[in-house]
GROMACS .gro file of C-alpha atoms in nm:
model
  138
    1MET     CA    1   7.705  10.384   8.345
    2ARG     CA    2   7.521  10.644   8.141
    3LYS     CA    3   7.654  10.652   7.785
    4PHE     CA    4   7.560  10.400   7.517
    5LYS     CA    5   7.662  10.367   7.153
    6ASN     CA    6   7.534  10.111   6.903
    7GLY     CA    7   7.814   9.875   6.808
    8GLY     CA    8   7.632   9.769   6.491
    9ASP     CA    9   7.659   9.396   6.570
   10GLY     CA   10   7.370   9.357   6.812
   11ALA     CA   11   7.577   9.494   7.098
   12LEU     CA   12   7.612   9.836   7.254
   13THR     CA   13   7.927  10.005   7.371
   14ALA     CA   14   7.882  10.151   7.718
   15LEU     CA   15   8.110  10.335   7.954
   16LEU     CA   16   8.150  10.177   8.296
   17VAL     CA   17   8.272  10.420   8.561
   18ALA     CA   18   8.425  10.270   8.876
   19PRO     CA   19   8.390  10.445   9.214
   20ALA     CA   20   8.753  10.562   9.190
   21GLY     CA   21   8.669  10.734   8.860
   22LEU     CA   22   8.834  10.483   8.627
   23THR     CA   23   8.633  10.455   8.303
   24ARG     CA   24   8.635  10.161   8.064
   25ARG     CA   25   8.441  10.063   7.754
   26ILE     CA   26   8.231   9.750   7.775
   27MET     CA   27   7.990   9.574   7.540
   28ILE     CA   28   7.633   9.494   7.647
   29ASP     CA   29   7.357   9.315   7.459
   30ALA     CA   30   7.111   9.540   7.276
   31VAL     CA   31   6.733   9.497   7.277
   32ASP     CA   32   6.638   9.471   6.911
   33GLY     CA   33   6.460   9.781   6.784
   34PHE     CA   34   6.514   9.979   7.105
   35ALA     CA   35   6.759  10.248   7.216
   36PRO     CA   36   6.894  10.249   7.573
   37THR     CA   37   6.825  10.566   7.768
   38ASP     CA   38   6.944  10.502   8.125
   39ALA     CA   39   7.082  10.239   8.361
   40VAL     CA   40   7.106  10.170   8.732
   41LEU     CA   41   7.297   9.915   8.941
   42LEU     CA   42   7.070   9.646   9.082
   43ASP     CA   43   7.349   9.498   9.296
   44GLU     CA   44   7.727   9.456   9.281
   45THR     CA   45   7.718   9.254   8.957
   46HIS     CA   46   7.391   9.338   8.780
   47LEU     CA   47   7.270   9.641   8.592
   48LEU     CA   48   6.913   9.730   8.494
   49VAL     CA   49   6.894   9.909   8.158
   50LEU     CA   50   6.593  10.109   8.040
   51HIS     CA   51   6.529  10.107   7.664
   52ARG     CA   52   6.274  10.289   7.450
   53ARG     CA   53   6.136  10.281   7.099
   54PHE     CA   54   5.973  10.584   6.942
   55THR     CA   55   5.891  10.581   6.574
   56GLY     CA   56   5.616  10.841   6.565
   57ALA     CA   57   5.363  10.563   6.507
   58GLU     CA   58   5.482  10.343   6.794
   59THR     CA   59   5.604  10.404   7.146
   60ALA     CA   60   5.739  10.117   7.355
   61ALA     CA   61   5.973  10.055   7.647
   62ALA     CA   62   6.182   9.766   7.775
   63ILE     CA   63   6.398   9.677   8.073
   64SER     CA   64   6.692   9.439   8.049
   65ILE     CA   65   6.928   9.300   8.310
   66VAL     CA   66   7.300   9.294   8.236
   67ASP     CA   67   7.547   9.064   8.413
   68LEU     CA   68   7.862   9.262   8.492
   69ALA     CA   69   8.049   8.964   8.646
   70PRO     CA   70   8.242   8.884   8.323
   71VAL     CA   71   8.350   9.248   8.294
   72LEU     CA   72   8.450   9.270   8.659
   73ALA     CA   73   8.662   8.957   8.605
   74GLY     CA   74   8.853   9.136   8.327
   75GLY     CA   75   8.642   9.072   8.018
   76SER     CA   76   8.487   9.333   7.791
   77ALA     CA   77   8.141   9.183   7.723
   78ALA     CA   78   7.850   9.185   7.969
   79PRO     CA   79   7.563   8.958   7.860
   80GLY     CA   80   7.206   9.073   7.913
   81ARG     CA   81   6.853   8.946   7.884
   82LEU     CA   82   6.514   9.109   7.844
   83LEU     CA   83   6.305   9.135   8.163
   84ALA     CA   84   6.003   9.335   8.045
   85ARG     CA   85   5.874   9.495   7.729
   86TRP     CA   86   5.552   9.695   7.681
   87GLY     CA   87   5.385   9.937   7.446
   88ARG     CA   88   5.071  10.149   7.425
   89ASP     CA   89   4.848   9.839   7.440
   90GLY     CA   90   5.036   9.694   7.738
   91LYS     CA   91   4.949   9.679   8.107
   92TRP     CA   92   5.175   9.970   8.197
   93PRO     CA   93   5.158  10.328   8.067
   94VAL     CA   94   5.432  10.421   7.825
   95ASP     CA   95   5.579  10.728   7.661
   96LYS     CA   96   5.936  10.816   7.563
   97MET     CA   97   6.084  10.659   7.880
   98GLU     CA   98   6.401  10.839   7.980
   99GLY     CA   99   6.508  10.755   8.334
  100ILE     CA  100   6.537  10.466   8.576
  101ALA     CA  101   6.614  10.469   8.949
  102LEU     CA  102   6.626  10.199   9.215
  103VAL     CA  103   6.533  10.235   9.581
  104ARG     CA  104   6.645   9.966   9.824
  105ARG     CA  105   6.425   9.946  10.132
  106LYS     CA  106   6.511   9.815  10.479
  107THR     CA  107   6.213   9.583  10.458
  108GLY     CA  108   6.044   9.467  10.143
  109PRO     CA  109   6.167   9.427   9.788
  110PRO     CA  110   6.345   9.702   9.592
  111ILE     CA  111   6.139   9.954   9.397
  112VAL     CA  112   6.221  10.061   9.042
  113TYR     CA  113   6.106  10.404   8.924
  114LEU     CA  114   6.074  10.485   8.553
  115VAL     CA  115   6.016  10.836   8.422
  116SER     CA  116   5.930  11.016   8.101
  117ASP     CA  117   5.862  11.385   8.048
  118ASP     CA  118   5.635  11.563   7.807
  119ASN     CA  119   5.908  11.792   7.667
  120PHE     CA  120   5.644  12.068   7.673
  121SER     CA  121   5.463  11.884   7.392
  122ALA     CA  122   5.089  11.809   7.383
  123ALA     CA  123   5.175  11.483   7.203
  124GLN     CA  124   5.381  11.348   7.497
  125ARG     CA  125   5.315  11.275   7.864
  126THR     CA  126   5.504  11.304   8.188
  127LEU     CA  127   5.490  10.966   8.359
  128LEU     CA  128   5.634  10.824   8.680
  129LEU     CA  129   5.600  10.448   8.715
  130GLN     CA  130   5.673  10.265   9.038
  131LEU     CA  131   5.749   9.894   9.000
  132GLU     CA  132   5.821   9.655   9.285
  133ILE     CA  133   6.070   9.375   9.226
  134ILE     CA  134   5.885   9.075   9.369
  135ALA     CA  135   6.111   8.792   9.250
  136PRO     CA  136   6.488   8.748   9.214
  137LEU     CA  137   6.598   8.877   8.875
  138ARG     CA  138   6.919   8.679   8.827
   0.00000   0.00000   0.00000
C-alpha cells in the first residue's frame, strides 16, 4: 500500500495491492492533523503507517497501526489506532518523515526504520531512525 487520499470524513482512501497484483480501495483511519507518507506490513493482518505534519512553524510525526483483518474478510474499512506521536520537543528527532521500513530478525524483535531527507535545503535534515518493537502491537 503506498497511495493515500483524504476521504474528508476522518478516513483515508488507500490502495491495497495483493501479491497477485489485484488492487482495491480501502478506508483507513486518519491521524488528525497529519498526512500519511508511507506504510509497511507488520504481519499478515496489520499495517504500520507513517504520518507527518509540517506547517512551517511545526514539524511532527506519528505512527499508527491498521488492522487489515476486516478488509481481508471482504469489508472496505480497516480500523487503526495511534501508536506514537512526537514533535521537535519529543524524545525522538523529527523532520518531514517520508519513509518507513520493517526488518524482521531471526532472533530479537523487529526493527522499524524511519527516514526523512533534507531535499537539499538548509532548513531540513536527513534523518534515519531505528526503532525496536519491544512489545506486541496488536
